PDB file of C-alpha atoms in Angstrom:
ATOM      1  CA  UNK A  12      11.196  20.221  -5.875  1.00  0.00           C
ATOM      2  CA  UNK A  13      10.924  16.351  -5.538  1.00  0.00           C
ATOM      3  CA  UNK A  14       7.349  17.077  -4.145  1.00  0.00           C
ATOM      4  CA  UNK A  15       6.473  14.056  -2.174  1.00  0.00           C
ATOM      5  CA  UNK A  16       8.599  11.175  -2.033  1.00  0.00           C
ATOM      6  CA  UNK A  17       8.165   7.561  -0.600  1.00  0.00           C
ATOM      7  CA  UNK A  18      10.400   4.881   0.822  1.00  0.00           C
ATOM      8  CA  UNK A  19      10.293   1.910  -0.213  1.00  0.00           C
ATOM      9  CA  UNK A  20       8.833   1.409  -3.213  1.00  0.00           C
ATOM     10  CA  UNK A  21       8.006  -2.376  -3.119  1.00  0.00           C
ATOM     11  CA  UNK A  22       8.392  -4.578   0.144  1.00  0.00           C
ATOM     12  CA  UNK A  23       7.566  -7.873   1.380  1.00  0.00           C
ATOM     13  CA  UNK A  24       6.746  -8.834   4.352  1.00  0.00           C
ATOM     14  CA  UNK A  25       5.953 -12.375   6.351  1.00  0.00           C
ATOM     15  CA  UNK A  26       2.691 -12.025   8.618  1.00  0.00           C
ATOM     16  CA  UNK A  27       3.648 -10.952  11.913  1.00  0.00           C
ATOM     17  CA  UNK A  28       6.777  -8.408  10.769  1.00  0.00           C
ATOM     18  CA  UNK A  29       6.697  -5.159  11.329  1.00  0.00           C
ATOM     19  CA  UNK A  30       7.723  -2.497   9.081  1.00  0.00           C
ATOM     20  CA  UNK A  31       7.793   1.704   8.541  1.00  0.00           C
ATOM     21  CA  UNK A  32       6.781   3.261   5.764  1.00  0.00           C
ATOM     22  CA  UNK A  33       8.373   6.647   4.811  1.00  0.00           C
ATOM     23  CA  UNK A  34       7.044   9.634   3.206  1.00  0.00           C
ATOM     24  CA  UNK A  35       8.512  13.135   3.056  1.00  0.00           C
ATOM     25  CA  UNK A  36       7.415  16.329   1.513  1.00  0.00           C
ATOM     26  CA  UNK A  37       9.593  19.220   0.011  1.00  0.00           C
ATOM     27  CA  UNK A  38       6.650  22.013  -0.080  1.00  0.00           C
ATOM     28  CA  UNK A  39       6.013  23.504   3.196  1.00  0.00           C
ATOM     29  CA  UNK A  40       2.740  21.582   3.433  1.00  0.00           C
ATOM     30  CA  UNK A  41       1.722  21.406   7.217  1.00  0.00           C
ATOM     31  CA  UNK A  42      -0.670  18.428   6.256  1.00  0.00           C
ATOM     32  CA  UNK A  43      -0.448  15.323   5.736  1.00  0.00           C
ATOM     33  CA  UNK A  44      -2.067  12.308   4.960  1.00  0.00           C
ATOM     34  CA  UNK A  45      -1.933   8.143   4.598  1.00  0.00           C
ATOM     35  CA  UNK A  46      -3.806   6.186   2.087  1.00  0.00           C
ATOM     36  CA  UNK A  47      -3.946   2.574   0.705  1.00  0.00           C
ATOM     37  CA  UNK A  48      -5.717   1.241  -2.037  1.00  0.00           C
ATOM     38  CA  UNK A  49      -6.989  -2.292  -2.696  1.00  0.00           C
ATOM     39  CA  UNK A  50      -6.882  -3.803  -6.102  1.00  0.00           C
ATOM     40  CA  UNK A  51     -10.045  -2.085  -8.274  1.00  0.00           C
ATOM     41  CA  UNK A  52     -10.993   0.180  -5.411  1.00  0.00           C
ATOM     42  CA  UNK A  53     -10.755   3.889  -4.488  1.00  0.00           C
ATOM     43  CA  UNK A  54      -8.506   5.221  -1.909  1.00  0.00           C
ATOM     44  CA  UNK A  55      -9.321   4.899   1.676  1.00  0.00           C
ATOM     45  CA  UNK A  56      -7.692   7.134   4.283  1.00  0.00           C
ATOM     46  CA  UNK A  57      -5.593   5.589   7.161  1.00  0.00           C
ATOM     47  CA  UNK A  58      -4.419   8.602   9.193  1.00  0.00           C
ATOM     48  CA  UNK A  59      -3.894  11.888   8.858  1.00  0.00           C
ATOM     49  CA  UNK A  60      -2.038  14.905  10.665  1.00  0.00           C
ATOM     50  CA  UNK A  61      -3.500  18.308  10.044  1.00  0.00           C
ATOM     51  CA  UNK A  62      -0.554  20.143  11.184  1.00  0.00           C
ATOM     52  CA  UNK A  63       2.646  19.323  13.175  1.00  0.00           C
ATOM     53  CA  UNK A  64       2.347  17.647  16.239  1.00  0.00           C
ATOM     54  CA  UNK A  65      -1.022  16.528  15.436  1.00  0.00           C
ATOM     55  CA  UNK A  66      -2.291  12.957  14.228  1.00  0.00           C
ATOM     56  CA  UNK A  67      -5.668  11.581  13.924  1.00  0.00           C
ATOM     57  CA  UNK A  68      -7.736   8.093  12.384  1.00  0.00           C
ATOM     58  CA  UNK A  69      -9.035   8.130   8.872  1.00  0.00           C
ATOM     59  CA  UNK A  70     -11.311   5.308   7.497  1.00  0.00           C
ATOM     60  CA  UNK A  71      -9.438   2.509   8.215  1.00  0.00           C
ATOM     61  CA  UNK A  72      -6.541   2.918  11.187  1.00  0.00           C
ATOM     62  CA  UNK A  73      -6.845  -0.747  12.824  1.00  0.00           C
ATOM     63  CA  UNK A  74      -3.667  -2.559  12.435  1.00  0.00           C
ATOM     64  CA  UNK A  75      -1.109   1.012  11.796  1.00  0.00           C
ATOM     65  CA  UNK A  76       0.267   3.815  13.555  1.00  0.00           C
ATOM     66  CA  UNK A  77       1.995   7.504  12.466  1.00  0.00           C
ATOM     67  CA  UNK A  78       4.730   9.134  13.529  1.00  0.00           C
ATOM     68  CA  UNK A  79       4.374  12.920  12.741  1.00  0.00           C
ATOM     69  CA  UNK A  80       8.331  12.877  12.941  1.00  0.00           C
ATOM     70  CA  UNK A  81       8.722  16.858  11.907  1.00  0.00           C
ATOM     71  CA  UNK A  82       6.827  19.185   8.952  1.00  0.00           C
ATOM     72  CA  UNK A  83       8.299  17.432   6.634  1.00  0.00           C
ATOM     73  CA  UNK A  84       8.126  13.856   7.327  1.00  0.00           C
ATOM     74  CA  UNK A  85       5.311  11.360   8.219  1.00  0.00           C
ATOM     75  CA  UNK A  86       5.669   7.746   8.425  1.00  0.00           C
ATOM     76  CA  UNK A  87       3.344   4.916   8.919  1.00  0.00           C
ATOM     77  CA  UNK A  88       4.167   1.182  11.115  1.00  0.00           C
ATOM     78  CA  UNK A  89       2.351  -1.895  10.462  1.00  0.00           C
ATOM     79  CA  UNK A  90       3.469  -3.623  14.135  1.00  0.00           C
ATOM     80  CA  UNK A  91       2.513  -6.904  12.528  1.00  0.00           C
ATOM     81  CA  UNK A  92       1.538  -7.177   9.311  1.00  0.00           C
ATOM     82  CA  UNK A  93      -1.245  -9.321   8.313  1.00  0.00           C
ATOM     83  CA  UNK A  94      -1.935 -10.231   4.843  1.00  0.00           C
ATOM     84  CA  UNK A  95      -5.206  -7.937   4.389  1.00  0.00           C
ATOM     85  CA  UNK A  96      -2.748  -5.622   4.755  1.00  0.00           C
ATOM     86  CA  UNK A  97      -1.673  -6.456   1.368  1.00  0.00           C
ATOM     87  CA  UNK A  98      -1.943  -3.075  -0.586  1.00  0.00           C
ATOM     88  CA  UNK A  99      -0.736   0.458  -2.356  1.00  0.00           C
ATOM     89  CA  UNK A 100       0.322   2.791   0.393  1.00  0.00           C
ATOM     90  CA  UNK A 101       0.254   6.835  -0.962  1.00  0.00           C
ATOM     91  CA  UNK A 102       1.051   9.396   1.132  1.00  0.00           C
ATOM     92  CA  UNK A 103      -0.568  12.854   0.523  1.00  0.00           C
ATOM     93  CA  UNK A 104       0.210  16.222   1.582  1.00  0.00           C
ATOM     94  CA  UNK A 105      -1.265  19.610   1.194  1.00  0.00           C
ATOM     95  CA  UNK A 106      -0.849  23.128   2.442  1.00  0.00           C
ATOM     96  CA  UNK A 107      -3.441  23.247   5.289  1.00  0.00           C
ATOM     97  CA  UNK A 108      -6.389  20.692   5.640  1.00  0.00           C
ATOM     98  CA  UNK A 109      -8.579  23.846   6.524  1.00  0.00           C
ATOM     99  CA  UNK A 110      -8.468  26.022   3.839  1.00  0.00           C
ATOM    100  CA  UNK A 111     -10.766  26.687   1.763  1.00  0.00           C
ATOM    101  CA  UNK A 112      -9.171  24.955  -0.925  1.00  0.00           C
ATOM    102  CA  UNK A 113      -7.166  22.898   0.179  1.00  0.00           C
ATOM    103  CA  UNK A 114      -5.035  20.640  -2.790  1.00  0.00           C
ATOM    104  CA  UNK A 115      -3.806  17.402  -1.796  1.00  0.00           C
ATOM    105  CA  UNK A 116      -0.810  15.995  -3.695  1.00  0.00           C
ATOM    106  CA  UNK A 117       0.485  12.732  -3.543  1.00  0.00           C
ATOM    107  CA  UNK A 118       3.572  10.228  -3.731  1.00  0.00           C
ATOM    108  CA  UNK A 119       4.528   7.684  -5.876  1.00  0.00           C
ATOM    109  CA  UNK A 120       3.438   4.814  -3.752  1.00  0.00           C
ATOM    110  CA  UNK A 121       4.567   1.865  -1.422  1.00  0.00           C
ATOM    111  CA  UNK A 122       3.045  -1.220  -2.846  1.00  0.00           C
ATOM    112  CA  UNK A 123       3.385  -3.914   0.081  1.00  0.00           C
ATOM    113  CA  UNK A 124       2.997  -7.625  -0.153  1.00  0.00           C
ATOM    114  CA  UNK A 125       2.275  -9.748   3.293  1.00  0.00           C
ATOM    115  CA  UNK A 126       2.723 -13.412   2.797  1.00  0.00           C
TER     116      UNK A 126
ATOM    117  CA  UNK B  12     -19.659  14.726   3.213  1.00  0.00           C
ATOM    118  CA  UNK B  13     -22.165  14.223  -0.037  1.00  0.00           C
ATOM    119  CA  UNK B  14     -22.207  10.803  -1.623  1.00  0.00           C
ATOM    120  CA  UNK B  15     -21.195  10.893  -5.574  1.00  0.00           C
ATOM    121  CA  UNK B  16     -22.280   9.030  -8.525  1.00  0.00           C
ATOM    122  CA  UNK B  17     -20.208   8.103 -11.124  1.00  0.00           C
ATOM    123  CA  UNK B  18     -20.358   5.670 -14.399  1.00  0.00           C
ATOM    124  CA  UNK B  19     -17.697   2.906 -13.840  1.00  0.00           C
ATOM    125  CA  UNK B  20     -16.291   3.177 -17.018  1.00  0.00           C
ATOM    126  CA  UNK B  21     -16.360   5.273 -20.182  1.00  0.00           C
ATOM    127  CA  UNK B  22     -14.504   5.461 -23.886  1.00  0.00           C
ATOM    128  CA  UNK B  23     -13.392   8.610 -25.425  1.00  0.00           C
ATOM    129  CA  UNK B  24     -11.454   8.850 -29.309  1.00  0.00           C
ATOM    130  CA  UNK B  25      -8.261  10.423 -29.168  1.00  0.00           C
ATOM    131  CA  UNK B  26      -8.423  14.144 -29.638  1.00  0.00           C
ATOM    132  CA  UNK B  27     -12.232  14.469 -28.981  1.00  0.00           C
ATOM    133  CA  UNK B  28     -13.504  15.990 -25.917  1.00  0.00           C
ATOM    134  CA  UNK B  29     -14.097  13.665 -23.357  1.00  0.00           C
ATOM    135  CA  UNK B  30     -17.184  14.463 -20.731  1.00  0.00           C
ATOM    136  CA  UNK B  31     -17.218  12.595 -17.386  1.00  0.00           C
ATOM    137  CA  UNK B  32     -20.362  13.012 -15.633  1.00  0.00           C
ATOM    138  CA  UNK B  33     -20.652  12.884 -11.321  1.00  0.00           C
ATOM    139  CA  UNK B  34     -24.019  13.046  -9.619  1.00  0.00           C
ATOM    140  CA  UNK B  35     -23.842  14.757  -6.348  1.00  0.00           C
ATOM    141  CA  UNK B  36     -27.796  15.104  -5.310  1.00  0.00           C
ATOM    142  CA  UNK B  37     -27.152  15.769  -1.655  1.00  0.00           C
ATOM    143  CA  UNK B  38     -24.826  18.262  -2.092  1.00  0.00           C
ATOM    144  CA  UNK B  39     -25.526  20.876   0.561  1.00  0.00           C
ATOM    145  CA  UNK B  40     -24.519  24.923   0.096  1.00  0.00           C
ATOM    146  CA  UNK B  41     -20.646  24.632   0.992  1.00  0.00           C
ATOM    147  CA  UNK B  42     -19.546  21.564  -0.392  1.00  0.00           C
ATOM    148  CA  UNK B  43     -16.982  21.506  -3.345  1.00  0.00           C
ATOM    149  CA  UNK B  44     -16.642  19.543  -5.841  1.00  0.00           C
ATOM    150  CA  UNK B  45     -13.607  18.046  -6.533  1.00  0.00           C
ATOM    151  CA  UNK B  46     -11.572  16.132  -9.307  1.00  0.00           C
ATOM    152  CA  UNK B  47      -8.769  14.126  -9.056  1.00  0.00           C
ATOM    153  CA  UNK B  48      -7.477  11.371 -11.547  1.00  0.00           C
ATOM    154  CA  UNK B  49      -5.038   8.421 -11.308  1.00  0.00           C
ATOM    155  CA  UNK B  50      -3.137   7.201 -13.974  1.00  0.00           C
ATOM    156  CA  UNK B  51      -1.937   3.502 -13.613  1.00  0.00           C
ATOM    157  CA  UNK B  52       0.046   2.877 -10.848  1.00  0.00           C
ATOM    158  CA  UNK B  53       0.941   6.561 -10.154  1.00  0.00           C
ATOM    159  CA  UNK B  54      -0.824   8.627  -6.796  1.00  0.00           C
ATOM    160  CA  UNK B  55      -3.639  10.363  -7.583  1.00  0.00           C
ATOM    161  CA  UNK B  56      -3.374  14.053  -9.452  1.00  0.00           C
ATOM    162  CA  UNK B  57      -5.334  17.295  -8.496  1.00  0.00           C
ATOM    163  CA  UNK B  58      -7.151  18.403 -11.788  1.00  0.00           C
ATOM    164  CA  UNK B  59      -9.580  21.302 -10.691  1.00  0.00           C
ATOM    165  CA  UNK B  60     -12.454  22.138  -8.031  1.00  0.00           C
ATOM    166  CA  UNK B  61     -15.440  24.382  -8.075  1.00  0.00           C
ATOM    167  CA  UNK B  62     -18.178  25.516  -5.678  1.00  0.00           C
ATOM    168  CA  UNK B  63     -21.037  26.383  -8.254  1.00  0.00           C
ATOM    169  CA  UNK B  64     -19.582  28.662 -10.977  1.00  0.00           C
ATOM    170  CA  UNK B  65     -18.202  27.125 -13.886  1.00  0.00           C
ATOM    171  CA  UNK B  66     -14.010  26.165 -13.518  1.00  0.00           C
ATOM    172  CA  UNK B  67     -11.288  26.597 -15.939  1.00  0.00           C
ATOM    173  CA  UNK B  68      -7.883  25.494 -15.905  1.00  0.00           C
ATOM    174  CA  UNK B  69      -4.939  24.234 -18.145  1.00  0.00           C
ATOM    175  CA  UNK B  70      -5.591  21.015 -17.475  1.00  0.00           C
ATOM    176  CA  UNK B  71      -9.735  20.859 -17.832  1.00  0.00           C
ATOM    177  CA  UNK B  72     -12.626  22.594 -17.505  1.00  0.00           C
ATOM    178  CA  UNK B  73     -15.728  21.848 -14.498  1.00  0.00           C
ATOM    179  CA  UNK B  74     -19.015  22.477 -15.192  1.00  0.00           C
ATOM    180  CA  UNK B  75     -21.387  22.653 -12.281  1.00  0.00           C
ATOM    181  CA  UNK B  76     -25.437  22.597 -12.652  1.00  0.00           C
ATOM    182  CA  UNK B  77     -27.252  25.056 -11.563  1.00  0.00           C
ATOM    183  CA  UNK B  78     -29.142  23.327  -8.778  1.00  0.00           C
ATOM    184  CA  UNK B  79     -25.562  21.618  -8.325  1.00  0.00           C
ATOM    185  CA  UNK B  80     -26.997  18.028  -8.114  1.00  0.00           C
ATOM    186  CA  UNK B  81     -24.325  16.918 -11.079  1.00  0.00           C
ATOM    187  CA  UNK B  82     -21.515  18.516 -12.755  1.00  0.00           C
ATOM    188  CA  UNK B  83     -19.506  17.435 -15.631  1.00  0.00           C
ATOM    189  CA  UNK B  84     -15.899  17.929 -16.390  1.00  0.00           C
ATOM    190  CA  UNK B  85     -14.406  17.720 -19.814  1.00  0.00           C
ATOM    191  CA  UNK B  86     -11.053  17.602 -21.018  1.00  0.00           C
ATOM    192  CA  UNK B  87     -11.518  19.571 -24.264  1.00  0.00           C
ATOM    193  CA  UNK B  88      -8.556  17.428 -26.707  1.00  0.00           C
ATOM    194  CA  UNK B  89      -8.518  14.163 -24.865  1.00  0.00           C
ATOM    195  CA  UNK B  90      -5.206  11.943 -25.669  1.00  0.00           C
ATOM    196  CA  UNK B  91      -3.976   8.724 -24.894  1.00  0.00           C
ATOM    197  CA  UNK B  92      -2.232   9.928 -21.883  1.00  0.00           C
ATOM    198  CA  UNK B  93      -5.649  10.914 -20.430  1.00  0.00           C
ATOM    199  CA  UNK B  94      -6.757   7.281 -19.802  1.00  0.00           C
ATOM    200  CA  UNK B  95      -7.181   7.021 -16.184  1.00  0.00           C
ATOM    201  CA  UNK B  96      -9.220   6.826 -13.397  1.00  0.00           C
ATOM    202  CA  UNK B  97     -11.179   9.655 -12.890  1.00  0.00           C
ATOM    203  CA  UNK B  98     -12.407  10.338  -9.518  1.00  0.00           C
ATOM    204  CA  UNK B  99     -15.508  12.964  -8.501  1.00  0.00           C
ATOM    205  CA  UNK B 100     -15.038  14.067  -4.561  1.00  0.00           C
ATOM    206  CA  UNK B 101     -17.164  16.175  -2.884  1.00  0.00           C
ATOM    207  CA  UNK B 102     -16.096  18.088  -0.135  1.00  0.00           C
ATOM    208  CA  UNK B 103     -16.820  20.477   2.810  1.00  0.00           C
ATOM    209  CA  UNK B 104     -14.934  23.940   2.716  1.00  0.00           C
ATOM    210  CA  UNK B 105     -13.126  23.617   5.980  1.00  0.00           C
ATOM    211  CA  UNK B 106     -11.459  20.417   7.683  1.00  0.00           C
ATOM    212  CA  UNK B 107     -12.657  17.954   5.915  1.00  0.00           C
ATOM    213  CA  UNK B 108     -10.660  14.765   4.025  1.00  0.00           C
ATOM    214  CA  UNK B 109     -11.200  13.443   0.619  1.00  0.00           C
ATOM    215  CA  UNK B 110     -13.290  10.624   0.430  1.00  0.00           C
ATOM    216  CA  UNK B 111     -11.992   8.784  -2.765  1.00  0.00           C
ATOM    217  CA  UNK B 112     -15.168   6.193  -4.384  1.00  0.00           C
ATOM    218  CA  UNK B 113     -14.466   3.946  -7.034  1.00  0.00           C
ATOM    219  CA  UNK B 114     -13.963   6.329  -9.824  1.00  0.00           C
ATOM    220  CA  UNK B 115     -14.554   6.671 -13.559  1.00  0.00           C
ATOM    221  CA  UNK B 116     -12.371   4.383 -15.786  1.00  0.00           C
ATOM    222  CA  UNK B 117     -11.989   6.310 -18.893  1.00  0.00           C
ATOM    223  CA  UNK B 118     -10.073   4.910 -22.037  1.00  0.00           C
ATOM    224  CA  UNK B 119      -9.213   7.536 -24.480  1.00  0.00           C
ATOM    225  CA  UNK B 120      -9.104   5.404 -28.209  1.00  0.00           C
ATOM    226  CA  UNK B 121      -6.570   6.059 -31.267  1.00  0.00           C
TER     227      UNK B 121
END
């Protein structure tokens, strides 16, 4: 099991590109989840999908958008980056955001540059 | 969800138990406590959860108050691979997210 993978693992970006972010998960997890994290900060959630077919906004969804692309795979678009946008992207999974005890586990990372 | 308290940083010698405290006073009847750590540059790991008994697992062990305003976990033989972030996350028992604060820094010391 590669668990949950990520794609790319560094990029740069000019303000006003647009890029996806890939993340895809081996374990059968129907949720799923998008995070960044700013230099010396915790993680704050993006977007999420509980289960397939569904997406919703975390903390901080202005500037992104998800594509719940099938139980596996979950991707994230910056339309046009802008440098704030500068971060760590993780992607998360875990088996089903309403159980009891619900386990998230997460990918390597996406760290993103916007000049 | 509860807000949690946590000191920003903390030193531990190598093979001594290390004890990272979380304050959690408005923690209501069914919230859990979480803990999750990150290790430089990696995503963030899943170490163990309770509700209010005490928690063991291979990794560490979670010890809730009684009132369950704080809890404490402790990894029992801390080593140099234990210096991370440590994060204390408390959460509802059904559709809720994790809210991540700024963590614990913990350095574990040869």
């Amino acid at each position: 099991n590669a668990g949950v993978t990520q794609t790319p693992k560094f990029q740069v970006l000019k303000t006003g590109q647009s890029m996806t972010l890939q993340c895809a998960q081996d374990m059968n997890h129907n949720s799923m989840y998008w995070y960044r994290q700013d230099p010396g900060m915790g993680l704050r959630l993006i977007y999420y999908s509980a289960s397939e077919g569904t997406t919703d906004k975390g903390e901080v969804p202005n500037g992104y958008n998800v594509s719940r692309l099938n139980k596996r795979e979950f991707s994230l678009r910056l339309e046009s980056a802008a440098p704030s946008q500068t971060s760590v992207y993780f992607c998360a999974s875990s088996e089903l955001l309403r159980l009891l005890t619900d386990t998230q586990y997460f990918g390597p990372g996406t760290r993103l540059t916007v000049l | 969800d509860a807000k949690t308290t946590q000191p920003p940083s903390m030193d531990c010698a190598e093979g001594r138990a290390a004890n990272l405290p979380c304050n959690h006073s408005t923690i209501s009847g069914n919230e859990y406590v979480y803990w999750y750590r990150q290790i430089h540059s990696q995503g963030p790991q899943y170490i163990i959860h309770g509700l209010k008994n005490n928690e063991t697992n291979e990794m560490a062990s979670l010890i809730i108050t009684e009132d369950r305003k704080s809890s404490t976990l402790i990894l029992p033989h801390a080593t140099l691979r234990d210096t991370a972030v440590y994060y204390c996350i408390v959460r509802k028992e059904y559709g809720n997210k994790l809210v991540f604060g700024a963590g614990t820094i913990l350095r574990v010391k040869s």
